[in-house]
Coordinates of N, CA, C and O in Angstrom, one line a residue:
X1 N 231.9 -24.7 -76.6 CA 230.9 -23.7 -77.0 C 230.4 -24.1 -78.4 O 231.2 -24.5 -79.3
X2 N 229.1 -24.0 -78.6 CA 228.7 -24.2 -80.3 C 228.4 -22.9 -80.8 O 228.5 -21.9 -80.1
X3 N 228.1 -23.1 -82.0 CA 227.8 -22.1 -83.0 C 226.9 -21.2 -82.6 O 226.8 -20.1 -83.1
X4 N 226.0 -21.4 -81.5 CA 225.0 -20.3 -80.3 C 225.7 -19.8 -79.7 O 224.9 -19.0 -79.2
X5 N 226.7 -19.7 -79.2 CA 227.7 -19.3 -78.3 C 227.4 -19.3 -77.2 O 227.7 -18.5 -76.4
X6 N 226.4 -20.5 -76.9 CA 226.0 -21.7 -75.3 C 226.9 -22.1 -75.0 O 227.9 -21.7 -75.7
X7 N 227.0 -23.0 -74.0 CA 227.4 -24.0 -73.6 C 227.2 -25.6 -74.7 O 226.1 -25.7 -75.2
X8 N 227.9 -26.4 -74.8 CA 227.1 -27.6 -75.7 C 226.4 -28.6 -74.7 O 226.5 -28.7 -73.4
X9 N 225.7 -29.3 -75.7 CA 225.0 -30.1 -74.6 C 224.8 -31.3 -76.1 O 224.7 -31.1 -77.3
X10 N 224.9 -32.6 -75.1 CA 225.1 -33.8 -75.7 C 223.8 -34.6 -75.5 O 223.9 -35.4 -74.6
X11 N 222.5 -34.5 -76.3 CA 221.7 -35.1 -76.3 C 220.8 -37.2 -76.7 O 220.5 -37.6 -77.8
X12 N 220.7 -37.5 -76.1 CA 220.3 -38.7 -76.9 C 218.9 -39.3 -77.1 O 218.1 -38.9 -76.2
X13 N 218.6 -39.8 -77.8 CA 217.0 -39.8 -78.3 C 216.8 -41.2 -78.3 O 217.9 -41.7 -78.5
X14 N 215.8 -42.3 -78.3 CA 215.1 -43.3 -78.8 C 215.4 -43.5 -79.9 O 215.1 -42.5 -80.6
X15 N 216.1 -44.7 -80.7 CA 216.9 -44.5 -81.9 C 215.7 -45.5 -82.6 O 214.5 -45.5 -82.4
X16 N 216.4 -46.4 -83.5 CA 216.3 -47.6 -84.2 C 214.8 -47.8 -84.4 O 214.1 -46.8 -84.3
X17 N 214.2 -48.9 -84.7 CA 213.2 -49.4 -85.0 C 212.1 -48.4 -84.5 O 211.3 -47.8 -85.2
X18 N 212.2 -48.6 -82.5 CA 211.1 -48.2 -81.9 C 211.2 -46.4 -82.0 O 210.6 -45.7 -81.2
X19 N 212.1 -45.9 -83.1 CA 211.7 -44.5 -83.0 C 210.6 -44.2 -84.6 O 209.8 -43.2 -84.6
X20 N 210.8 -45.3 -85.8 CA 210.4 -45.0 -86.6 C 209.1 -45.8 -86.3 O 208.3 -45.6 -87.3
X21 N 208.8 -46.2 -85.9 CA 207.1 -46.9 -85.2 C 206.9 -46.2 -84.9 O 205.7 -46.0 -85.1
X22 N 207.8 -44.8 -84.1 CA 206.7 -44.1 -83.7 C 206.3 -42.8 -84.1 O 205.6 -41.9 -83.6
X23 N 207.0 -43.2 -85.5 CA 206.3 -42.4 -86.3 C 205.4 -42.9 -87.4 O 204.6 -42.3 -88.0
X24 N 205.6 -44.0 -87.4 CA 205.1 -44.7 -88.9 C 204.0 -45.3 -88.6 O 203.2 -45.6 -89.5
X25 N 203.7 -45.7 -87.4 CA 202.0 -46.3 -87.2 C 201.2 -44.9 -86.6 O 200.2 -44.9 -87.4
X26 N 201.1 -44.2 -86.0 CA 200.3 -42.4 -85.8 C 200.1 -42.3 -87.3 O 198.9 -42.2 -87.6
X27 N 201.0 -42.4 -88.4 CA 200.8 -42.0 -89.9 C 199.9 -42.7 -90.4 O 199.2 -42.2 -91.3
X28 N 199.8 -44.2 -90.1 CA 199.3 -44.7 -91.1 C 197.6 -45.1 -90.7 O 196.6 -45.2 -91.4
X29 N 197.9 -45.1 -89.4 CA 196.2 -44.9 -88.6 C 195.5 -43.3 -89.1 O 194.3 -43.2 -89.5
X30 N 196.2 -42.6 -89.1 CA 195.9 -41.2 -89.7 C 195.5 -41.2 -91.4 O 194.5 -40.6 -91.8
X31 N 196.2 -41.7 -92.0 CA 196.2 -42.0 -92.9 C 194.6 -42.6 -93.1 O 193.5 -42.0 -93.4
X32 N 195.0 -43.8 -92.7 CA 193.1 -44.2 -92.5 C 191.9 -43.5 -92.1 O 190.9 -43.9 -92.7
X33 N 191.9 -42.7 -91.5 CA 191.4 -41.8 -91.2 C 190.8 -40.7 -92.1 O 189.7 -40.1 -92.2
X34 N 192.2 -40.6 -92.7 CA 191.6 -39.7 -94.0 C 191.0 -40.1 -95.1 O 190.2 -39.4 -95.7
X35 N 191.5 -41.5 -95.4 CA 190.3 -42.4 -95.8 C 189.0 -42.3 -95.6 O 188.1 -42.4 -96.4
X36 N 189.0 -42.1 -94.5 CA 187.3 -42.7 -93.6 C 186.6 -41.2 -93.8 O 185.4 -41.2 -94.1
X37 N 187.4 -39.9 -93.8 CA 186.7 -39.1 -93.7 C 185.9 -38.5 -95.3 O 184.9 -38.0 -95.6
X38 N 187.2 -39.1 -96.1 CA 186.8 -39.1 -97.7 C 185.8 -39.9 -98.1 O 184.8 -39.4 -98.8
X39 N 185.8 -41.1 -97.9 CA 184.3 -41.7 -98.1 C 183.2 -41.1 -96.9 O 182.2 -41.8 -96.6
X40 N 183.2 -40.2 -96.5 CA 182.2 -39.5 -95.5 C 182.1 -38.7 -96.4 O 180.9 -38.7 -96.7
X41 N 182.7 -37.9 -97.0 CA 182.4 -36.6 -97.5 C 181.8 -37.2 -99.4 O 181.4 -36.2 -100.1
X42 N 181.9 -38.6 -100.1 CA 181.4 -39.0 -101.0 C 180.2 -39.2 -100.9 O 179.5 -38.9 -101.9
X43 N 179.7 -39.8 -99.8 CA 178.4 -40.4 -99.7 C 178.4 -40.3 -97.8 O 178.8 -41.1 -97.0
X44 N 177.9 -39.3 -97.7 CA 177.8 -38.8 -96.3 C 176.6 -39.7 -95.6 O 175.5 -40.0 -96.1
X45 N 177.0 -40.0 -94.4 CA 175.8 -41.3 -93.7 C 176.5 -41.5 -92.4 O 177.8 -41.5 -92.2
X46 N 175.4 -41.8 -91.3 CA 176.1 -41.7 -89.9 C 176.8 -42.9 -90.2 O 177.8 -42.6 -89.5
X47 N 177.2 -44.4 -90.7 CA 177.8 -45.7 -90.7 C 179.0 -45.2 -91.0 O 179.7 -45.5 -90.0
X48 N 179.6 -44.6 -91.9 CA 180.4 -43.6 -92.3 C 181.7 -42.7 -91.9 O 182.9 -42.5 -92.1
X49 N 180.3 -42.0 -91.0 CA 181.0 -40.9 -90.0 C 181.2 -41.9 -88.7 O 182.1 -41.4 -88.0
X50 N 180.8 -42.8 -88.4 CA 181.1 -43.2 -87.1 C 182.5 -44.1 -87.2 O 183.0 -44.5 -86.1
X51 N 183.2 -44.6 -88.7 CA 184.0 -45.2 -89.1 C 184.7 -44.4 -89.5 O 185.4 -45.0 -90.3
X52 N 185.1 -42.9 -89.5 CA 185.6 -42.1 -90.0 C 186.3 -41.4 -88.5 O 187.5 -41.0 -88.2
X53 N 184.9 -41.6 -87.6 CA 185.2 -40.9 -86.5 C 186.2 -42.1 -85.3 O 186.9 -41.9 -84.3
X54 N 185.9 -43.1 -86.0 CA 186.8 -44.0 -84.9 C 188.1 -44.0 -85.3 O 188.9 -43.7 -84.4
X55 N 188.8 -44.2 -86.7 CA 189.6 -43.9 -86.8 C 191.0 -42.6 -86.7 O 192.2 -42.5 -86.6
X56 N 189.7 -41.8 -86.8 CA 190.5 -40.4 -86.3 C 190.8 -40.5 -84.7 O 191.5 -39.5 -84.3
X57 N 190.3 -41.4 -83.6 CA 190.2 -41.6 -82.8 C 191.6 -42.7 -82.2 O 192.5 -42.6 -81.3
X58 N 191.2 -43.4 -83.1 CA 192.3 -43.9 -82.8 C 194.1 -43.4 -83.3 O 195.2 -43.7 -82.7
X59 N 193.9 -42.6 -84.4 CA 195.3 -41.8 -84.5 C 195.2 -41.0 -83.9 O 196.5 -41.0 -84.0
X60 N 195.0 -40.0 -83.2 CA 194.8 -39.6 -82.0 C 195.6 -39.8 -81.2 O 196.5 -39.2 -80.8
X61 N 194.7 -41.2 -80.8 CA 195.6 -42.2 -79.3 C 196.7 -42.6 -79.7 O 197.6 -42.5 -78.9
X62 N 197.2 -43.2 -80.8 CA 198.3 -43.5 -81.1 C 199.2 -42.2 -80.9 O 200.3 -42.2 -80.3
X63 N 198.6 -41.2 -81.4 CA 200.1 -40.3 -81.8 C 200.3 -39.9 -80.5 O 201.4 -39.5 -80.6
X64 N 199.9 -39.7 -79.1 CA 199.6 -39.3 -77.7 C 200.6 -40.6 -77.4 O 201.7 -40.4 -76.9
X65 N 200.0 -41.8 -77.9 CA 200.9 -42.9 -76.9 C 202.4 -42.5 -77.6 O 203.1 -41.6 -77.1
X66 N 202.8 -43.1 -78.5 CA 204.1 -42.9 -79.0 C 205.2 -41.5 -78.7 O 206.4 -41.5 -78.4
X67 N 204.4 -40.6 -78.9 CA 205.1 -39.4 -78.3 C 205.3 -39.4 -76.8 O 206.3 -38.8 -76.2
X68 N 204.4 -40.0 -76.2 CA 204.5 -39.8 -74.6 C 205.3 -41.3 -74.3 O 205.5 -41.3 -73.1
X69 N 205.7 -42.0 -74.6 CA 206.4 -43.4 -74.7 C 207.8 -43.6 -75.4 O 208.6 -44.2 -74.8
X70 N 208.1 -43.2 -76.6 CA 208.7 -43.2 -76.9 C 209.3 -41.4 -77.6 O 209.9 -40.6 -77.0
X71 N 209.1 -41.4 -78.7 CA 209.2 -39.3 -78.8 C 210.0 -38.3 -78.4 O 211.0 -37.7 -78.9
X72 N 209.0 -38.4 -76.6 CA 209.7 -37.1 -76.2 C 210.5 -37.9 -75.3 O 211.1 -37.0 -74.8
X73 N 210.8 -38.9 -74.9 CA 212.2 -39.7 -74.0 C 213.2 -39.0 -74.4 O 213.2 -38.8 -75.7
X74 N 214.2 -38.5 -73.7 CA 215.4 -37.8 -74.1 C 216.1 -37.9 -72.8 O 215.7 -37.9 -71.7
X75 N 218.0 -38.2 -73.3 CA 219.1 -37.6 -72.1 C 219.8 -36.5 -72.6 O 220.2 -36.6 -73.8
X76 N 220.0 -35.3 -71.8 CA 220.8 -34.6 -71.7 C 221.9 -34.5 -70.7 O 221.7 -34.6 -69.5
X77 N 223.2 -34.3 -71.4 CA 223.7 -33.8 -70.6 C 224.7 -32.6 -71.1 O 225.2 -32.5 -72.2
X78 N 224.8 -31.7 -69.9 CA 225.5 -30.7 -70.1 C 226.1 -29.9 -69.0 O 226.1 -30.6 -68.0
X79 N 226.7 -28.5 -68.7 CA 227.7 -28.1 -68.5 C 226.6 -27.9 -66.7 O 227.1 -27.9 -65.6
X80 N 225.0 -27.7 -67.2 CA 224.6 -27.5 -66.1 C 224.1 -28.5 -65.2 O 223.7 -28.4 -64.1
X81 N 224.2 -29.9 -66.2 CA 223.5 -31.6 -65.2 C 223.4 -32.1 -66.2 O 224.0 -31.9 -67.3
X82 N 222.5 -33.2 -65.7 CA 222.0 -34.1 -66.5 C 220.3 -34.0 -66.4 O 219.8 -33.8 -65.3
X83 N 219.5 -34.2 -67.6 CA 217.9 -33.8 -67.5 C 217.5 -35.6 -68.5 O 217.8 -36.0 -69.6
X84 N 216.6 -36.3 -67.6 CA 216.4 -37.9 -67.9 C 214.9 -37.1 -68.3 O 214.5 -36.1 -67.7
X85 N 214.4 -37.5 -69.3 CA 213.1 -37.5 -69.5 C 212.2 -38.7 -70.3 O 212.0 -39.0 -71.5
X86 N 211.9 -39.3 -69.2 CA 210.8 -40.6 -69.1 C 209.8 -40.6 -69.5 O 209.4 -39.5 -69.8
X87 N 209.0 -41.6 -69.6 CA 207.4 -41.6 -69.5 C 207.0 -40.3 -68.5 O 206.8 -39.2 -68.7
X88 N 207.1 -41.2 -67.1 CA 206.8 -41.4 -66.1 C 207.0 -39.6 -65.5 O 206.3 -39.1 -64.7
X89 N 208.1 -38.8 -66.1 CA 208.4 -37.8 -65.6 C 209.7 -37.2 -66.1 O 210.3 -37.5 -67.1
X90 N 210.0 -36.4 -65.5 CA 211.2 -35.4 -65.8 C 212.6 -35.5 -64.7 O 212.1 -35.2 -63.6
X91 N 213.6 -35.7 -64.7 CA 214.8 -36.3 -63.5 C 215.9 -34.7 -63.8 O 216.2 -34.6 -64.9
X92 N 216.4 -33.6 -62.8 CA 217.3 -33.3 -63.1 C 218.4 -33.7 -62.0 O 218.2 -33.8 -60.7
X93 N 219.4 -33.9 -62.7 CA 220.6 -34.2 -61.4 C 221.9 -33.2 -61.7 O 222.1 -32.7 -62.8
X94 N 222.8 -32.9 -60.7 CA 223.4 -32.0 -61.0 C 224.7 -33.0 -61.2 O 224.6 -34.0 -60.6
X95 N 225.8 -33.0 -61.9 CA 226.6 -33.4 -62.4 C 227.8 -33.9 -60.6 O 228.4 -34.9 -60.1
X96 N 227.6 -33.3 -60.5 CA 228.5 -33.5 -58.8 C 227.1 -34.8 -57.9 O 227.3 -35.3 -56.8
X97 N 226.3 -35.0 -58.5 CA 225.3 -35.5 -57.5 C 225.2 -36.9 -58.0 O 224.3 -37.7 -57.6
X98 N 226.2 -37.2 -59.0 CA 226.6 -39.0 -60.1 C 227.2 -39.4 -59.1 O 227.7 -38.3 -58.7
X99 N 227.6 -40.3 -58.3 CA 228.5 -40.9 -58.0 C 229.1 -42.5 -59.0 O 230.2 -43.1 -59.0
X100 N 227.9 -42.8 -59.8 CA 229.1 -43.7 -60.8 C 227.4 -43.9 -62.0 O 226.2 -43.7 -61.8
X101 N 228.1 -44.5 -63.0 CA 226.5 -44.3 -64.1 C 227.0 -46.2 -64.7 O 227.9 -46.7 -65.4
X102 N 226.0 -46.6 -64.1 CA 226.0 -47.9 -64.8 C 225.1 -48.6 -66.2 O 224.3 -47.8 -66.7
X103 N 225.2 -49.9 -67.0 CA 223.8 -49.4 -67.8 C 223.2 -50.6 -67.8 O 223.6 -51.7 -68.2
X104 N 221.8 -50.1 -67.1 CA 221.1 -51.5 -66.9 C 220.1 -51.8 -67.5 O 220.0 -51.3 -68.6
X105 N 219.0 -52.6 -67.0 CA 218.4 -53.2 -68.2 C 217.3 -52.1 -68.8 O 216.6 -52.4 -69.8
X106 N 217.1 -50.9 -68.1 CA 216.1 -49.9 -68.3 C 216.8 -48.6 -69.0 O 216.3 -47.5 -69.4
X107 N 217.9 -49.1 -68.9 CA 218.4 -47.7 -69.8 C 220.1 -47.7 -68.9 O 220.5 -48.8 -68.4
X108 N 220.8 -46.2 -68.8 CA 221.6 -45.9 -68.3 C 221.0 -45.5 -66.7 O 219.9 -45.0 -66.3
X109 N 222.2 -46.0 -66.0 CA 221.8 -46.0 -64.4 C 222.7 -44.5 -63.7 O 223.9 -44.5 -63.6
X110 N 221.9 -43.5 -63.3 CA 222.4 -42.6 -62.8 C 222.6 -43.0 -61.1 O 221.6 -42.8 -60.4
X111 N 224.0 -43.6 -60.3 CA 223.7 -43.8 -59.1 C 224.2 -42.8 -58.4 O 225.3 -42.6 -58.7
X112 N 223.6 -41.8 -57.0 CA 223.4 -41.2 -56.2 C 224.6 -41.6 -55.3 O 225.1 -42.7 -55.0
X113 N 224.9 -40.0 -54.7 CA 226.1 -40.5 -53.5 C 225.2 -41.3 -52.0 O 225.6 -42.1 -51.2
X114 N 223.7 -40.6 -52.3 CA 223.0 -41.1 -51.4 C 222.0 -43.0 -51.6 O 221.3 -43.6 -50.7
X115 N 222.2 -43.3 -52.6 CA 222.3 -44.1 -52.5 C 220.9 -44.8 -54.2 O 220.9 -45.8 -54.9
X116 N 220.0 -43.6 -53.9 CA 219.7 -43.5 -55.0 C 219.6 -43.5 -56.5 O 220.2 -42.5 -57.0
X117 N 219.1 -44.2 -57.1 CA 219.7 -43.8 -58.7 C 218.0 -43.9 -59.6 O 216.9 -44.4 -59.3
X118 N 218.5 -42.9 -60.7 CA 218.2 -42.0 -61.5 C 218.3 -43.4 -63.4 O 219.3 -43.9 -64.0
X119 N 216.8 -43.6 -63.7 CA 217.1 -44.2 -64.8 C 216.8 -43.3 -66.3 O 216.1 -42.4 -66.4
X120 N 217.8 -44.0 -67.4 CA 217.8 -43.1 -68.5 C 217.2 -43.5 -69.4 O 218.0 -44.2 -70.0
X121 N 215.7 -43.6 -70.0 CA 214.9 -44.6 -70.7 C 215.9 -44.2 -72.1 O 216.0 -45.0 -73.0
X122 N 216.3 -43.1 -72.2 CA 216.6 -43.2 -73.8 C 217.9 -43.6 -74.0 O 218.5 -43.1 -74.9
X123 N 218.4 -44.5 -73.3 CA 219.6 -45.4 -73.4 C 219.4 -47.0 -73.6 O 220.3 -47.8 -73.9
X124 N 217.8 -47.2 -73.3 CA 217.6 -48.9 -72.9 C 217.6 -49.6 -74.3 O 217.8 -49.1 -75.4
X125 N 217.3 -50.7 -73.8 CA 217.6 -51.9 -74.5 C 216.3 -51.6 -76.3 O 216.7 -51.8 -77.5
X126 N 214.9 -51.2 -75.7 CA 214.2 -51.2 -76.7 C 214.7 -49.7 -77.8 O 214.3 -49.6 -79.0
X127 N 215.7 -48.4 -77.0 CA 215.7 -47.1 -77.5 C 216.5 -47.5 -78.5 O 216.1 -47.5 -79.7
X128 N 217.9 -47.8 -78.1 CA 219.1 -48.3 -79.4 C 218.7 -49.8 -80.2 O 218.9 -49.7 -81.4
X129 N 218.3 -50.8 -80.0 CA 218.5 -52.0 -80.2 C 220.3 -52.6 -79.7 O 220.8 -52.5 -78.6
X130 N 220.9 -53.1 -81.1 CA 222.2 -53.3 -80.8 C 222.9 -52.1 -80.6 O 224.1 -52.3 -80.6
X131 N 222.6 -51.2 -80.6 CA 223.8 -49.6 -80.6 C 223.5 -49.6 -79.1 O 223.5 -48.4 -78.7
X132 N 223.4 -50.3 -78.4 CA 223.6 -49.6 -76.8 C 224.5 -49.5 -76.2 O 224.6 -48.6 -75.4
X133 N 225.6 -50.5 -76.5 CA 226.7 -50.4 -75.9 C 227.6 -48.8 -76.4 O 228.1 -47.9 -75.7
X134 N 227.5 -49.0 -78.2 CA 227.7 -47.5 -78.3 C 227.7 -46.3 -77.7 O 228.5 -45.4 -77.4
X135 N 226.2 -46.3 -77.4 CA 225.6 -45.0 -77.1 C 225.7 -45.0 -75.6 O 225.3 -44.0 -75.0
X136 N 226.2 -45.8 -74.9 CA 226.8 -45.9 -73.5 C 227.9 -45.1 -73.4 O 228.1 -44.1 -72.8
X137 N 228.9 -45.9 -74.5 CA 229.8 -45.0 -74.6 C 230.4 -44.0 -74.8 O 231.5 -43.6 -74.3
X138 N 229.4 -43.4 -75.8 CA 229.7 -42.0 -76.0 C 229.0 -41.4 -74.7 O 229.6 -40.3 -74.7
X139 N 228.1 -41.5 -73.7 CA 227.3 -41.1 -72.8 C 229.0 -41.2 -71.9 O 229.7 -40.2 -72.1
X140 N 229.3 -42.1 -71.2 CA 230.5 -42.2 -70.7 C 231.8 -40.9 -71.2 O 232.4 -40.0 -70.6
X141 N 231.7 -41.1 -72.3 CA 233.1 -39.8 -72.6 C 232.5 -38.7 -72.2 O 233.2 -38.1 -71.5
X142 N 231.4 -38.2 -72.3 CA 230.8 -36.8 -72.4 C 230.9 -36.6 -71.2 O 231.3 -35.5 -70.8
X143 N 230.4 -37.8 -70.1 CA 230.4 -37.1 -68.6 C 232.1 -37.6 -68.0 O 232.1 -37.6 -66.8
X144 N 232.8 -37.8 -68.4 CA 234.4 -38.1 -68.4 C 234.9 -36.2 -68.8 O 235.5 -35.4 -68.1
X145 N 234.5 -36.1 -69.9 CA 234.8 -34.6 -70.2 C 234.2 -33.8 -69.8 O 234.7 -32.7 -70.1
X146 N 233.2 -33.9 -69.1 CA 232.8 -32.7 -68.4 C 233.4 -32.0 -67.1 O 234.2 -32.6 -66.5
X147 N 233.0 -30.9 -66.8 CA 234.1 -30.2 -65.4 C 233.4 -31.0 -64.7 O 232.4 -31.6 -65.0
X148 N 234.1 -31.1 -63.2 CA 233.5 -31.0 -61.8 C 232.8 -32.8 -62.1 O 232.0 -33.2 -61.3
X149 N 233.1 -33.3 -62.9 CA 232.3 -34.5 -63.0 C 233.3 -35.9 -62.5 O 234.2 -36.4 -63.3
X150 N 233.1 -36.5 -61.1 CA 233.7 -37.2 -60.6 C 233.1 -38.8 -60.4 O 233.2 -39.6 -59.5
X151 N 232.3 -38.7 -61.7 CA 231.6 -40.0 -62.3 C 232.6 -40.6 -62.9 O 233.7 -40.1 -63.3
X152 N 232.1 -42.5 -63.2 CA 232.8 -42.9 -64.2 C 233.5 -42.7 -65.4 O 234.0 -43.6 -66.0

């Protein structure tokens, strides 16, 4: 139990390098931006605004891509499953439904009694850099300690 007097739940995030890119280029394109809009508002002129406006345009898109790519990637796990959240989509699995968790080149491998498996992007190779094997690890003890979990 934690200090909410929940259940805990053991979360992991996109770590290293590719998590502060994805904060540090949205900033600095933005940044620019604010540039562009300040010389627009010194000497106002459509050349100006349209260099004011592309840039805001493009932090924008940046901050959309990195949050949707990297950001909001998350594993949970807890007392109620495990919740993978990808690019691509959202995975819940129920803790009884692991038959073993391997870690491959796309992250951690959730494999199915049925034969299926479930990938963990915020485990891969680009999320930790060298901390993967770690963060495997500790992924391993947590579902080792959990009830009813007849996973690796």
């Amino acid at each position: 139990m934690d200090d909410q007097g929940g259940d805990s739940v053991s979360v992991w995030r996109v770590g290293g390098a590719a998590r502060v890119a994805g904060y540090a280029i949205p900033a600095v394109v933005g940044v620019k931006a604010l540039f562009g809009w300040a010389g627009w508002g010194s000497s106002p002129g459509a050349e100006t605004a349209r260099t004011a406006g592309l840039w805001s345009g493009l932090a924008v898109g940046f901050a959309l891509f990195f949050w949707w790519a990297i950001l909001r990637v998350r594993l949970e796990v807890g007392p109620d499953g495990i919740v993978a959240v990808n690019p691509w989509g959202t995975h819940r699995l129920a803790l009884d439904e692991v038959a073993s968790v391997r870690l491959g080149a796309w992250g951690a491998e959730f494999h199915h009694g049925d034969g299926f498996k479930t990938t963990a992007y915020a485990l891969s190779e680009l999320a930790a850099g060298t901390f993967q094997d770690r963060r495997f690890a500790e992924l391993q003890a947590v579902l080792e300690a959990a009830p009813d979990s007849s996973s690796q």
